[in-house]
Amino acid sequence: MKFLPVLLALSLLSTSALAGPKLKPVWKTTPDLMGPESVIYHPGSDSLFVSNVNGAPDAVDGNGFITQLSVDGKILSLHWMDELNAPKGLALNGDYLYVADINELVVIDIKNEKIVQRYPAEGAQFLNDVAIDKHDNVYVSDMMTNRIYRLADDEFKLWFADPGLEAPNGLLAENDNLIIGSWGNMVDGFTTDVPGHLKKINLKTMELTSLGDGTPVGNLDGVEADGMGNYLVTDWMNGRLLQISPNGNSETLIEFEQGSADHTVMPEKNLVIVPMMLENEVVAFRIIR
């Protein structure tokens, strides 16, 4: 993994500076992962879980798996859980890990290390990220169909569909809103003529709006709250970690190689942890405010 000179000079993407935190690299895994797409911290085991696509991101090939890491980046179990295809977004509800896997939502019992449920998503093509709201409803984005599915009362079905989602990728359930990192308007594979920005759906009114004026930001992937009222967001295609304010203003905090995917933020440890899909590594940074 190459840490570029942007660590020394932050690059602003808007006319309004956010005075974002500085990030200091603290560890990275050995390059033994296979297309790591998402990482999440599980307090119960004091460990990290990482989804590995391990092949084409839309291939139903049985090659995908979940890795367990220590919080200092050591691989505890490379193939902690197999029997997956191309797992991507992860979310936790207690000791249950929810995994987006192409066309189904997979539920894993962490304590017993076994898959306990698979929920097929009718019509889904590319399930991507997962978020859980305060009522334990589970939301899953489908990037290729501009849809969001929801698991509620043990029923997994289409919840929201709108071209205005613009290839929804990252999800974050926050209060009464679902924050969405859009990839943008795709025109050729994953290429966009207009990059994405942060959007939100009001969970009560189902209204879809942009954060700010909808100015394009990047091909957005992971979306996490920074604990200070803003969002830390990855830009996969351009290889960046951004800080975005609620009014849509954005600042580049760090630049990577291409492939920065669905990260996690650990405010209690002042860490942000980013999977680098194309580098087969996960990297961690100390947040310095």
PDB file of C-alpha atoms in Angstrom:
ATOM      1  CA  MET A   1       0.000   0.000   0.000  1.00  0.00           C
ATOM      2  CA  LYS A   2       1.386   3.385  -0.934  1.00  0.00           C
ATOM      3  CA  PHE A   3       0.553   6.389   1.211  1.00  0.00           C
ATOM      4  CA  LEU A   4       0.668   9.419  -1.045  1.00  0.00           C
ATOM      5  CA  PRO A   5       1.922  12.931  -0.277  1.00  0.00           C
ATOM      6  CA  VAL A   6      -1.612  14.087   0.416  1.00  0.00           C
ATOM      7  CA  LEU A   7      -0.947  13.045   3.991  1.00  0.00           C
ATOM      8  CA  LEU A   8       1.067  16.236   4.177  1.00  0.00           C
ATOM      9  CA  ALA A   9      -1.264  18.550   2.286  1.00  0.00           C
ATOM     10  CA  LEU A  10      -5.014  18.155   2.309  1.00  0.00           C
ATOM     11  CA  SER A  11      -6.931  18.891  -0.856  1.00  0.00           C
ATOM     12  CA  LEU A  12     -10.204  20.811  -0.694  1.00  0.00           C
ATOM     13  CA  LEU A  13     -13.102  19.836  -2.951  1.00  0.00           C
ATOM     14  CA  SER A  14     -15.332  22.764  -2.042  1.00  0.00           C
ATOM     15  CA  THR A  15     -14.983  26.432  -1.373  1.00  0.00           C
ATOM     16  CA  SER A  16     -15.919  25.889   2.261  1.00  0.00           C
ATOM     17  CA  ALA A  17     -13.211  24.186   4.328  1.00  0.00           C
ATOM     18  CA  LEU A  18     -14.366  21.711   6.943  1.00  0.00           C
ATOM     19  CA  ALA A  19     -11.177  21.739   8.999  1.00  0.00           C
ATOM     20  CA  GLY A  20     -11.248  17.963   8.964  1.00  0.00           C
ATOM     21  CA  PRO A  21      -9.059  15.702  11.105  1.00  0.00           C
ATOM     22  CA  LYS A  22      -5.607  14.536  10.131  1.00  0.00           C
ATOM     23  CA  LEU A  23      -5.040  10.826   9.675  1.00  0.00           C
ATOM     24  CA  LYS A  24      -1.923   8.920  10.693  1.00  0.00           C
ATOM     25  CA  PRO A  25      -1.361   5.398   9.336  1.00  0.00           C
ATOM     26  CA  VAL A  26      -1.056   2.878  12.190  1.00  0.00           C
ATOM     27  CA  TRP A  27      -1.311  -0.582  10.607  1.00  0.00           C
ATOM     28  CA  LYS A  28      -2.169  -2.566   7.528  1.00  0.00           C
ATOM     29  CA  THR A  29      -2.840  -6.232   7.025  1.00  0.00           C
ATOM     30  CA  THR A  30      -0.655  -8.565   5.061  1.00  0.00           C
ATOM     31  CA  PRO A  31      -1.905  -8.781   1.431  1.00  0.00           C
ATOM     32  CA  ASP A  32      -3.616 -12.141   1.997  1.00  0.00           C
ATOM     33  CA  LEU A  33      -7.179 -10.911   1.652  1.00  0.00           C
ATOM     34  CA  MET A  34      -9.024 -11.422  -1.635  1.00  0.00           C
ATOM     35  CA  GLY A  35     -10.883  -8.338  -2.784  1.00  0.00           C
ATOM     36  CA  PRO A  36     -11.821  -7.007   0.677  1.00  0.00           C
ATOM     37  CA  GLU A  37     -14.948  -4.885   0.293  1.00  0.00           C
ATOM     38  CA  SER A  38     -16.311  -4.108   3.757  1.00  0.00           C
ATOM     39  CA  VAL A  39     -15.015  -4.085   7.324  1.00  0.00           C
ATOM     40  CA  ILE A  40     -16.905  -3.800  10.614  1.00  0.00           C
ATOM     41  CA  TYR A  41     -16.006  -3.917  14.319  1.00  0.00           C
ATOM     42  CA  HIS A  42     -17.778  -6.440  16.550  1.00  0.00           C
ATOM     43  CA  PRO A  43     -17.534  -5.423  20.235  1.00  0.00           C
ATOM     44  CA  GLY A  44     -18.572  -8.858  21.512  1.00  0.00           C
ATOM     45  CA  SER A  45     -15.454 -10.523  20.137  1.00  0.00           C
ATOM     46  CA  ASP A  46     -13.318  -7.360  20.089  1.00  0.00           C
ATOM     47  CA  SER A  47     -12.459  -8.138  16.491  1.00  0.00           C
ATOM     48  CA  LEU A  48     -13.031  -6.966  12.948  1.00  0.00           C
ATOM     49  CA  PHE A  49     -14.874  -8.844  10.213  1.00  0.00           C
ATOM     50  CA  VAL A  50     -13.996  -8.308   6.557  1.00  0.00           C
ATOM     51  CA  SER A  51     -15.964  -9.408   3.488  1.00  0.00           C
ATOM     52  CA  ASN A  52     -13.882 -10.845   0.617  1.00  0.00           C
ATOM     53  CA  VAL A  53     -15.386 -10.819  -2.893  1.00  0.00           C
ATOM     54  CA  ASN A  54     -12.649 -13.144  -4.225  1.00  0.00           C
ATOM     55  CA  GLY A  55     -13.571 -12.954  -7.888  1.00  0.00           C
ATOM     56  CA  ALA A  56     -16.010 -11.055 -10.072  1.00  0.00           C
ATOM     57  CA  PRO A  57     -18.295  -8.853  -7.930  1.00  0.00           C
ATOM     58  CA  ASP A  58     -21.434 -10.257  -9.566  1.00  0.00           C
ATOM     59  CA  ALA A  59     -20.378 -13.918  -9.860  1.00  0.00           C
ATOM     60  CA  VAL A  60     -22.451 -16.574  -8.083  1.00  0.00           C
ATOM     61  CA  ASP A  61     -19.379 -18.776  -7.743  1.00  0.00           C
ATOM     62  CA  GLY A  62     -19.181 -19.749  -4.059  1.00  0.00           C
ATOM     63  CA  ASN A  63     -15.730 -18.118  -3.757  1.00  0.00           C
ATOM     64  CA  GLY A  64     -16.615 -15.368  -1.282  1.00  0.00           C
ATOM     65  CA  PHE A  65     -15.691 -15.487   2.394  1.00  0.00           C
ATOM     66  CA  ILE A  66     -15.461 -13.511   5.633  1.00  0.00           C
ATOM     67  CA  THR A  67     -12.164 -12.903   7.445  1.00  0.00           C
ATOM     68  CA  GLN A  68     -11.730 -12.182  11.160  1.00  0.00           C
ATOM     69  CA  LEU A  69      -9.023  -9.687  12.178  1.00  0.00           C
ATOM     70  CA  SER A  70      -7.718  -8.472  15.505  1.00  0.00           C
ATOM     71  CA  VAL A  71      -8.137  -4.756  16.157  1.00  0.00           C
ATOM     72  CA  ASP A  72      -4.448  -4.284  15.388  1.00  0.00           C
ATOM     73  CA  GLY A  73      -4.763  -5.841  11.955  1.00  0.00           C
ATOM     74  CA  LYS A  74      -3.586  -9.406  12.486  1.00  0.00           C
ATOM     75  CA  ILE A  75      -5.462 -12.136  10.635  1.00  0.00           C
ATOM     76  CA  LEU A  76      -7.125 -14.364  13.229  1.00  0.00           C
ATOM     77  CA  SER A  77      -9.013 -16.505  10.725  1.00  0.00           C
ATOM     78  CA  LEU A  78      -8.674 -15.896   6.991  1.00  0.00           C
ATOM     79  CA  HIS A  79     -11.655 -18.082   6.062  1.00  0.00           C
ATOM     80  CA  TRP A  80     -13.746 -17.473   9.169  1.00  0.00           C
ATOM     81  CA  MET A  81     -16.923 -18.045   7.115  1.00  0.00           C
ATOM     82  CA  ASP A  82     -17.246 -19.491   3.612  1.00  0.00           C
ATOM     83  CA  GLU A  83     -20.371 -20.516   1.646  1.00  0.00           C
ATOM     84  CA  LEU A  84     -20.742 -17.044   0.122  1.00  0.00           C
ATOM     85  CA  ASN A  85     -20.526 -15.717  -3.439  1.00  0.00           C
ATOM     86  CA  ALA A  86     -19.349 -12.088  -3.606  1.00  0.00           C
ATOM     87  CA  PRO A  87     -20.076 -10.636  -0.135  1.00  0.00           C
ATOM     88  CA  LYS A  88     -19.923  -6.867   0.174  1.00  0.00           C
ATOM     89  CA  GLY A  89     -21.587  -4.626   2.786  1.00  0.00           C
ATOM     90  CA  LEU A  90     -21.746  -5.707   6.435  1.00  0.00           C
ATOM     91  CA  ALA A  91     -23.903  -4.611   9.369  1.00  0.00           C
ATOM     92  CA  LEU A  92     -24.246  -5.818  12.943  1.00  0.00           C
ATOM     93  CA  ASN A  93     -27.219  -6.324  15.220  1.00  0.00           C
ATOM     94  CA  GLY A  94     -25.816  -7.686  18.456  1.00  0.00           C
ATOM     95  CA  ASP A  95     -24.072 -10.959  17.651  1.00  0.00           C
ATOM     96  CA  TYR A  96     -25.620 -11.309  14.209  1.00  0.00           C
ATOM     97  CA  LEU A  97     -23.712 -10.240  11.121  1.00  0.00           C
ATOM     98  CA  TYR A  98     -25.776  -9.195   8.083  1.00  0.00           C
ATOM     99  CA  VAL A  99     -24.076  -9.614   4.702  1.00  0.00           C
ATOM    100  CA  ALA A 100     -25.122  -8.309   1.263  1.00  0.00           C
ATOM    101  CA  ASP A 101     -24.327 -11.075  -1.231  1.00  0.00           C
ATOM    102  CA  ILE A 102     -25.370 -10.251  -4.837  1.00  0.00           C
ATOM    103  CA  ASN A 103     -29.050 -11.249  -4.650  1.00  0.00           C
ATOM    104  CA  GLU A 104     -29.583 -12.269  -1.051  1.00  0.00           C
ATOM    105  CA  LEU A 105     -29.137 -11.011   2.485  1.00  0.00           C
ATOM    106  CA  VAL A 106     -27.186 -13.533   4.558  1.00  0.00           C
ATOM    107  CA  VAL A 107     -27.362 -13.617   8.371  1.00  0.00           C
ATOM    108  CA  ILE A 108     -24.474 -15.120  10.353  1.00  0.00           C
ATOM    109  CA  ASP A 109     -24.573 -16.083  14.033  1.00  0.00           C
ATOM    110  CA  ILE A 110     -21.154 -14.883  15.182  1.00  0.00           C
ATOM    111  CA  LYS A 111     -21.007 -16.810  18.463  1.00  0.00           C
ATOM    112  CA  ASN A 112     -21.849 -20.103  16.797  1.00  0.00           C
ATOM    113  CA  GLU A 113     -19.998 -19.263  13.573  1.00  0.00           C
ATOM    114  CA  LYS A 114     -22.736 -20.388  11.235  1.00  0.00           C
ATOM    115  CA  ILE A 115     -25.128 -19.018   8.637  1.00  0.00           C
ATOM    116  CA  VAL A 116     -28.612 -19.007  10.128  1.00  0.00           C
ATOM    117  CA  GLN A 117     -30.693 -17.347   7.409  1.00  0.00           C
ATOM    118  CA  ARG A 118     -30.626 -16.399   3.740  1.00  0.00           C
ATOM    119  CA  TYR A 119     -33.185 -13.887   2.474  1.00  0.00           C
ATOM    120  CA  PRO A 120     -33.510 -13.810  -1.341  1.00  0.00           C
ATOM    121  CA  ALA A 121     -34.060 -10.352  -2.859  1.00  0.00           C
ATOM    122  CA  GLU A 122     -36.463 -10.671  -5.772  1.00  0.00           C
ATOM    123  CA  GLY A 123     -35.127  -8.875  -8.848  1.00  0.00           C
ATOM    124  CA  ALA A 124     -31.850  -7.844  -7.203  1.00  0.00           C
ATOM    125  CA  GLN A 125     -28.669  -7.809  -9.293  1.00  0.00           C
ATOM    126  CA  PHE A 126     -25.927  -6.249  -7.147  1.00  0.00           C
ATOM    127  CA  LEU A 127     -26.747  -5.945  -3.449  1.00  0.00           C
ATOM    128  CA  ASN A 128     -24.074  -3.727  -1.999  1.00  0.00           C
ATOM    129  CA  ASP A 129     -24.345  -2.191   1.471  1.00  0.00           C
ATOM    130  CA  VAL A 130     -26.354  -2.872   4.620  1.00  0.00           C
ATOM    131  CA  ALA A 131     -27.622  -0.557   7.370  1.00  0.00           C
ATOM    132  CA  ILE A 132     -29.829  -1.159  10.408  1.00  0.00           C
ATOM    133  CA  ASP A 133     -32.084   1.497  11.910  1.00  0.00           C
ATOM    134  CA  LYS A 134     -33.090   2.045  15.540  1.00  0.00           C
ATOM    135  CA  HIS A 135     -36.124  -0.188  15.055  1.00  0.00           C
ATOM    136  CA  ASP A 136     -33.939  -3.096  13.822  1.00  0.00           C
ATOM    137  CA  ASN A 137     -35.123  -2.754  10.239  1.00  0.00           C
ATOM    138  CA  VAL A 138     -32.368  -3.805   7.826  1.00  0.00           C
ATOM    139  CA  TYR A 139     -31.808  -1.856   4.585  1.00  0.00           C
ATOM    140  CA  VAL A 140     -29.804  -3.152   1.618  1.00  0.00           C
ATOM    141  CA  SER A 141     -28.856  -1.146  -1.486  1.00  0.00           C
ATOM    142  CA  ASP A 142     -28.945  -2.589  -5.000  1.00  0.00           C
ATOM    143  CA  MET A 143     -26.543  -0.495  -7.009  1.00  0.00           C
ATOM    144  CA  MET A 144     -27.509  -1.767 -10.453  1.00  0.00           C
ATOM    145  CA  THR A 145     -31.286  -1.392 -10.196  1.00  0.00           C
ATOM    146  CA  ASN A 146     -31.603   1.839  -8.166  1.00  0.00           C
ATOM    147  CA  ARG A 147     -33.423  -0.044  -5.438  1.00  0.00           C
ATOM    148  CA  ILE A 148     -33.298  -0.418  -1.690  1.00  0.00           C
ATOM    149  CA  TYR A 149     -34.659  -3.538  -0.025  1.00  0.00           C
ATOM    150  CA  ARG A 150     -35.772  -3.777   3.589  1.00  0.00           C
ATOM    151  CA  LEU A 151     -35.981  -6.625   6.070  1.00  0.00           C
ATOM    152  CA  ALA A 152     -38.793  -5.948   8.531  1.00  0.00           C
ATOM    153  CA  ASP A 153     -40.805  -8.445  10.587  1.00  0.00           C
ATOM    154  CA  ASP A 154     -38.818 -11.265   8.976  1.00  0.00           C
ATOM    155  CA  GLU A 155     -39.930 -10.216   5.479  1.00  0.00           C
ATOM    156  CA  PHE A 156     -37.307  -9.064   2.970  1.00  0.00           C
ATOM    157  CA  LYS A 157     -38.753  -7.134   0.058  1.00  0.00           C
ATOM    158  CA  LEU A 158     -38.385  -4.088  -2.167  1.00  0.00           C
ATOM    159  CA  TRP A 159     -38.809  -0.929  -0.101  1.00  0.00           C
ATOM    160  CA  PHE A 160     -37.754   1.994  -2.331  1.00  0.00           C
ATOM    161  CA  ALA A 161     -37.034   2.329  -6.051  1.00  0.00           C
ATOM    162  CA  ASP A 162     -36.138   5.566  -7.816  1.00  0.00           C
ATOM    163  CA  PRO A 163     -33.694   6.471 -10.624  1.00  0.00           C
ATOM    164  CA  GLY A 164     -32.811   9.464  -8.454  1.00  0.00           C
ATOM    165  CA  LEU A 165     -30.837   7.111  -6.202  1.00  0.00           C
ATOM    166  CA  GLU A 166     -28.155   7.167  -8.936  1.00  0.00           C
ATOM    167  CA  ALA A 167     -26.600   3.761  -8.228  1.00  0.00           C
ATOM    168  CA  PRO A 168     -26.932   3.631  -4.431  1.00  0.00           C
ATOM    169  CA  ASN A 169     -23.885   2.159  -2.768  1.00  0.00           C
ATOM    170  CA  GLY A 170     -23.103   3.020   0.873  1.00  0.00           C
ATOM    171  CA  LEU A 171     -25.868   3.231   3.472  1.00  0.00           C
ATOM    172  CA  LEU A 172     -26.034   4.716   6.966  1.00  0.00           C
ATOM    173  CA  ALA A 173     -29.153   4.711   9.147  1.00  0.00           C
ATOM    174  CA  GLU A 174     -29.060   7.881  11.228  1.00  0.00           C
ATOM    175  CA  ASN A 175     -31.986   9.020  13.387  1.00  0.00           C
ATOM    176  CA  ASP A 176     -34.992   9.177  11.032  1.00  0.00           C
ATOM    177  CA  ASN A 177     -32.940   9.235   7.834  1.00  0.00           C
ATOM    178  CA  LEU A 178     -31.188   6.754   5.606  1.00  0.00           C
ATOM    179  CA  ILE A 179     -28.011   8.398   4.294  1.00  0.00           C
ATOM    180  CA  ILE A 180     -26.987   7.116   0.863  1.00  0.00           C
ATOM    181  CA  GLY A 181     -23.659   7.331  -0.924  1.00  0.00           C
ATOM    182  CA  SER A 182     -24.495   7.320  -4.621  1.00  0.00           C
ATOM    183  CA  TRP A 183     -22.009   6.090  -7.206  1.00  0.00           C
ATOM    184  CA  GLY A 184     -23.424   8.405  -9.867  1.00  0.00           C
ATOM    185  CA  ASN A 185     -25.013   8.116 -13.281  1.00  0.00           C
ATOM    186  CA  MET A 186     -23.423   5.006 -14.790  1.00  0.00           C
ATOM    187  CA  VAL A 187     -22.964   4.964 -18.561  1.00  0.00           C
ATOM    188  CA  ASP A 188     -20.453   2.184 -19.294  1.00  0.00           C
ATOM    189  CA  GLY A 189     -20.005  -0.510 -16.698  1.00  0.00           C
ATOM    190  CA  PHE A 190     -18.993   1.313 -13.535  1.00  0.00           C
ATOM    191  CA  THR A 191     -17.978   4.487 -15.394  1.00  0.00           C
ATOM    192  CA  THR A 192     -20.083   7.567 -14.699  1.00  0.00           C
ATOM    193  CA  ASP A 193     -20.692  10.698 -16.721  1.00  0.00           C
ATOM    194  CA  VAL A 194     -21.839  12.448 -13.532  1.00  0.00           C
ATOM    195  CA  PRO A 195     -20.274  11.273 -10.243  1.00  0.00           C
ATOM    196  CA  GLY A 196     -22.413  10.752  -7.175  1.00  0.00           C
ATOM    197  CA  HIS A 197     -23.021  12.659  -3.952  1.00  0.00           C
ATOM    198  CA  LEU A 198     -24.686  12.033  -0.587  1.00  0.00           C
ATOM    199  CA  LYS A 199     -28.463  11.724  -0.520  1.00  0.00           C
ATOM    200  CA  LYS A 200     -30.975  10.857   2.154  1.00  0.00           C
ATOM    201  CA  ILE A 201     -34.385   9.255   2.461  1.00  0.00           C
ATOM    202  CA  ASN A 202     -36.599  10.405   5.307  1.00  0.00           C
ATOM    203  CA  LEU A 203     -37.763   7.136   6.867  1.00  0.00           C
ATOM    204  CA  LYS A 204     -41.103   8.655   7.872  1.00  0.00           C
ATOM    205  CA  THR A 205     -42.071  10.538   4.713  1.00  0.00           C
ATOM    206  CA  MET A 206     -40.041   8.462   2.178  1.00  0.00           C
ATOM    207  CA  GLU A 207     -38.803  11.724   0.610  1.00  0.00           C
ATOM    208  CA  LEU A 208     -35.527  11.466  -1.309  1.00  0.00           C
ATOM    209  CA  THR A 209     -33.310  14.576  -1.255  1.00  0.00           C
ATOM    210  CA  SER A 210     -29.671  15.534  -1.744  1.00  0.00           C
ATOM    211  CA  LEU A 211     -27.368  16.744   1.002  1.00  0.00           C
ATOM    212  CA  GLY A 212     -26.625  20.258  -0.113  1.00  0.00           C
ATOM    213  CA  ASP A 213     -27.147  21.274  -3.733  1.00  0.00           C
ATOM    214  CA  GLY A 214     -26.261  17.911  -5.281  1.00  0.00           C
ATOM    215  CA  THR A 215     -22.824  18.951  -6.512  1.00  0.00           C
ATOM    216  CA  PRO A 216     -21.010  15.826  -7.780  1.00  0.00           C
ATOM    217  CA  VAL A 217     -18.422  14.542  -5.320  1.00  0.00           C
ATOM    218  CA  GLY A 218     -17.180  11.135  -6.476  1.00  0.00           C
ATOM    219  CA  ASN A 219     -18.025   7.472  -6.937  1.00  0.00           C
ATOM    220  CA  LEU A 220     -19.055   7.008  -3.346  1.00  0.00           C
ATOM    221  CA  ASP A 221     -18.811   3.728  -1.475  1.00  0.00           C
ATOM    222  CA  GLY A 222     -18.739   3.544   2.341  1.00  0.00           C
ATOM    223  CA  VAL A 223     -20.612   6.116   4.456  1.00  0.00           C
ATOM    224  CA  GLU A 224     -19.974   6.483   8.195  1.00  0.00           C
ATOM    225  CA  ALA A 225     -20.678   9.175  10.777  1.00  0.00           C
ATOM    226  CA  ASP A 226     -17.522  10.817  12.105  1.00  0.00           C
ATOM    227  CA  GLY A 227     -18.975  11.480  15.579  1.00  0.00           C
ATOM    228  CA  MET A 228     -18.731  15.238  15.004  1.00  0.00           C
ATOM    229  CA  GLY A 229     -21.842  15.749  12.881  1.00  0.00           C
ATOM    230  CA  ASN A 230     -20.185  15.051   9.516  1.00  0.00           C
ATOM    231  CA  TYR A 231     -19.632  11.939   7.402  1.00  0.00           C
ATOM    232  CA  LEU A 232     -16.511  10.051   6.423  1.00  0.00           C
ATOM    233  CA  VAL A 233     -17.046   8.692   2.919  1.00  0.00           C
ATOM    234  CA  THR A 234     -14.865   6.671   0.545  1.00  0.00           C
ATOM    235  CA  ASP A 235     -14.561   7.393  -3.181  1.00  0.00           C
ATOM    236  CA  TRP A 236     -13.757   4.018  -4.769  1.00  0.00           C
ATOM    237  CA  MET A 237     -12.766   5.061  -8.285  1.00  0.00           C
ATOM    238  CA  ASN A 238     -10.555   7.978  -7.252  1.00  0.00           C
ATOM    239  CA  GLY A 239      -9.152   6.290  -4.151  1.00  0.00           C
ATOM    240  CA  ARG A 240     -10.004   8.868  -1.506  1.00  0.00           C
ATOM    241  CA  LEU A 241     -11.414   9.269   1.981  1.00  0.00           C
ATOM    242  CA  LEU A 242     -13.620  12.353   2.191  1.00  0.00           C
ATOM    243  CA  GLN A 243     -15.232  14.300   4.980  1.00  0.00           C
ATOM    244  CA  ILE A 244     -18.654  15.574   3.925  1.00  0.00           C
ATOM    245  CA  SER A 245     -20.751  17.990   5.956  1.00  0.00           C
ATOM    246  CA  PRO A 246     -24.566  17.815   6.250  1.00  0.00           C
ATOM    247  CA  ASN A 247     -24.795  20.646   3.699  1.00  0.00           C
ATOM    248  CA  GLY A 248     -22.797  18.655   1.144  1.00  0.00           C
ATOM    249  CA  ASN A 249     -19.456  20.446   1.404  1.00  0.00           C
ATOM    250  CA  SER A 250     -16.584  17.992   1.037  1.00  0.00           C
ATOM    251  CA  GLU A 251     -12.887  17.792   1.794  1.00  0.00           C
ATOM    252  CA  THR A 252     -10.338  15.155   0.835  1.00  0.00           C
ATOM    253  CA  LEU A 253      -8.649  13.827   3.961  1.00  0.00           C
ATOM    254  CA  ILE A 254      -6.374  11.302   2.281  1.00  0.00           C
ATOM    255  CA  GLU A 255      -5.711   9.772  -1.129  1.00  0.00           C
ATOM    256  CA  PHE A 256      -5.058   6.094  -1.754  1.00  0.00           C
ATOM    257  CA  GLU A 257      -4.684   3.860  -4.741  1.00  0.00           C
ATOM    258  CA  GLN A 258      -8.002   3.119  -6.478  1.00  0.00           C
ATOM    259  CA  GLY A 259     -10.357   0.745  -4.673  1.00  0.00           C
ATOM    260  CA  SER A 260     -11.009   2.304  -1.252  1.00  0.00           C
ATOM    261  CA  ALA A 261     -14.208   0.532  -0.238  1.00  0.00           C
ATOM    262  CA  ASP A 262     -16.663   0.218   2.666  1.00  0.00           C
ATOM    263  CA  HIS A 263     -14.774   1.393   5.756  1.00  0.00           C
ATOM    264  CA  THR A 264     -15.614   1.517   9.450  1.00  0.00           C
ATOM    265  CA  VAL A 265     -15.064   4.242  12.048  1.00  0.00           C
ATOM    266  CA  MET A 266     -14.225   3.406  15.675  1.00  0.00           C
ATOM    267  CA  PRO A 267     -14.587   6.673  17.620  1.00  0.00           C
ATOM    268  CA  GLU A 268     -13.755   4.956  20.915  1.00  0.00           C
ATOM    269  CA  LYS A 269     -10.310   4.078  19.522  1.00  0.00           C
ATOM    270  CA  ASN A 270      -9.979   7.110  17.195  1.00  0.00           C
ATOM    271  CA  LEU A 271      -9.578   4.790  14.236  1.00  0.00           C
ATOM    272  CA  VAL A 272     -10.857   4.692  10.683  1.00  0.00           C
ATOM    273  CA  ILE A 273     -10.279   1.363   8.933  1.00  0.00           C
ATOM    274  CA  VAL A 274     -10.458   1.085   5.146  1.00  0.00           C
ATOM    275  CA  PRO A 275     -10.531  -2.012   2.911  1.00  0.00           C
ATOM    276  CA  MET A 276      -8.423  -1.583  -0.217  1.00  0.00           C
ATOM    277  CA  MET A 277     -10.084  -3.926  -2.671  1.00  0.00           C
ATOM    278  CA  LEU A 278      -7.459  -3.885  -5.378  1.00  0.00           C
ATOM    279  CA  GLU A 279      -4.527  -4.064  -2.949  1.00  0.00           C
ATOM    280  CA  ASN A 280      -5.981  -7.049  -1.012  1.00  0.00           C
ATOM    281  CA  GLU A 281      -5.315  -5.188   2.229  1.00  0.00           C
ATOM    282  CA  VAL A 282      -7.107  -3.395   5.034  1.00  0.00           C
ATOM    283  CA  VAL A 283      -5.450  -0.228   6.368  1.00  0.00           C
ATOM    284  CA  ALA A 284      -6.065   1.645   9.624  1.00  0.00           C
ATOM    285  CA  PHE A 285      -5.512   5.307  10.451  1.00  0.00           C
ATOM    286  CA  ARG A 286      -5.459   7.184  13.737  1.00  0.00           C
ATOM    287  CA  ILE A 287      -7.829  10.164  13.744  1.00  0.00           C
ATOM    288  CA  ILE A 288      -6.040  13.264  15.056  1.00  0.00           C
ATOM    289  CA  ARG A 289      -8.269  16.253  15.703  1.00  0.00           C
TER     290      ARG A 289
END
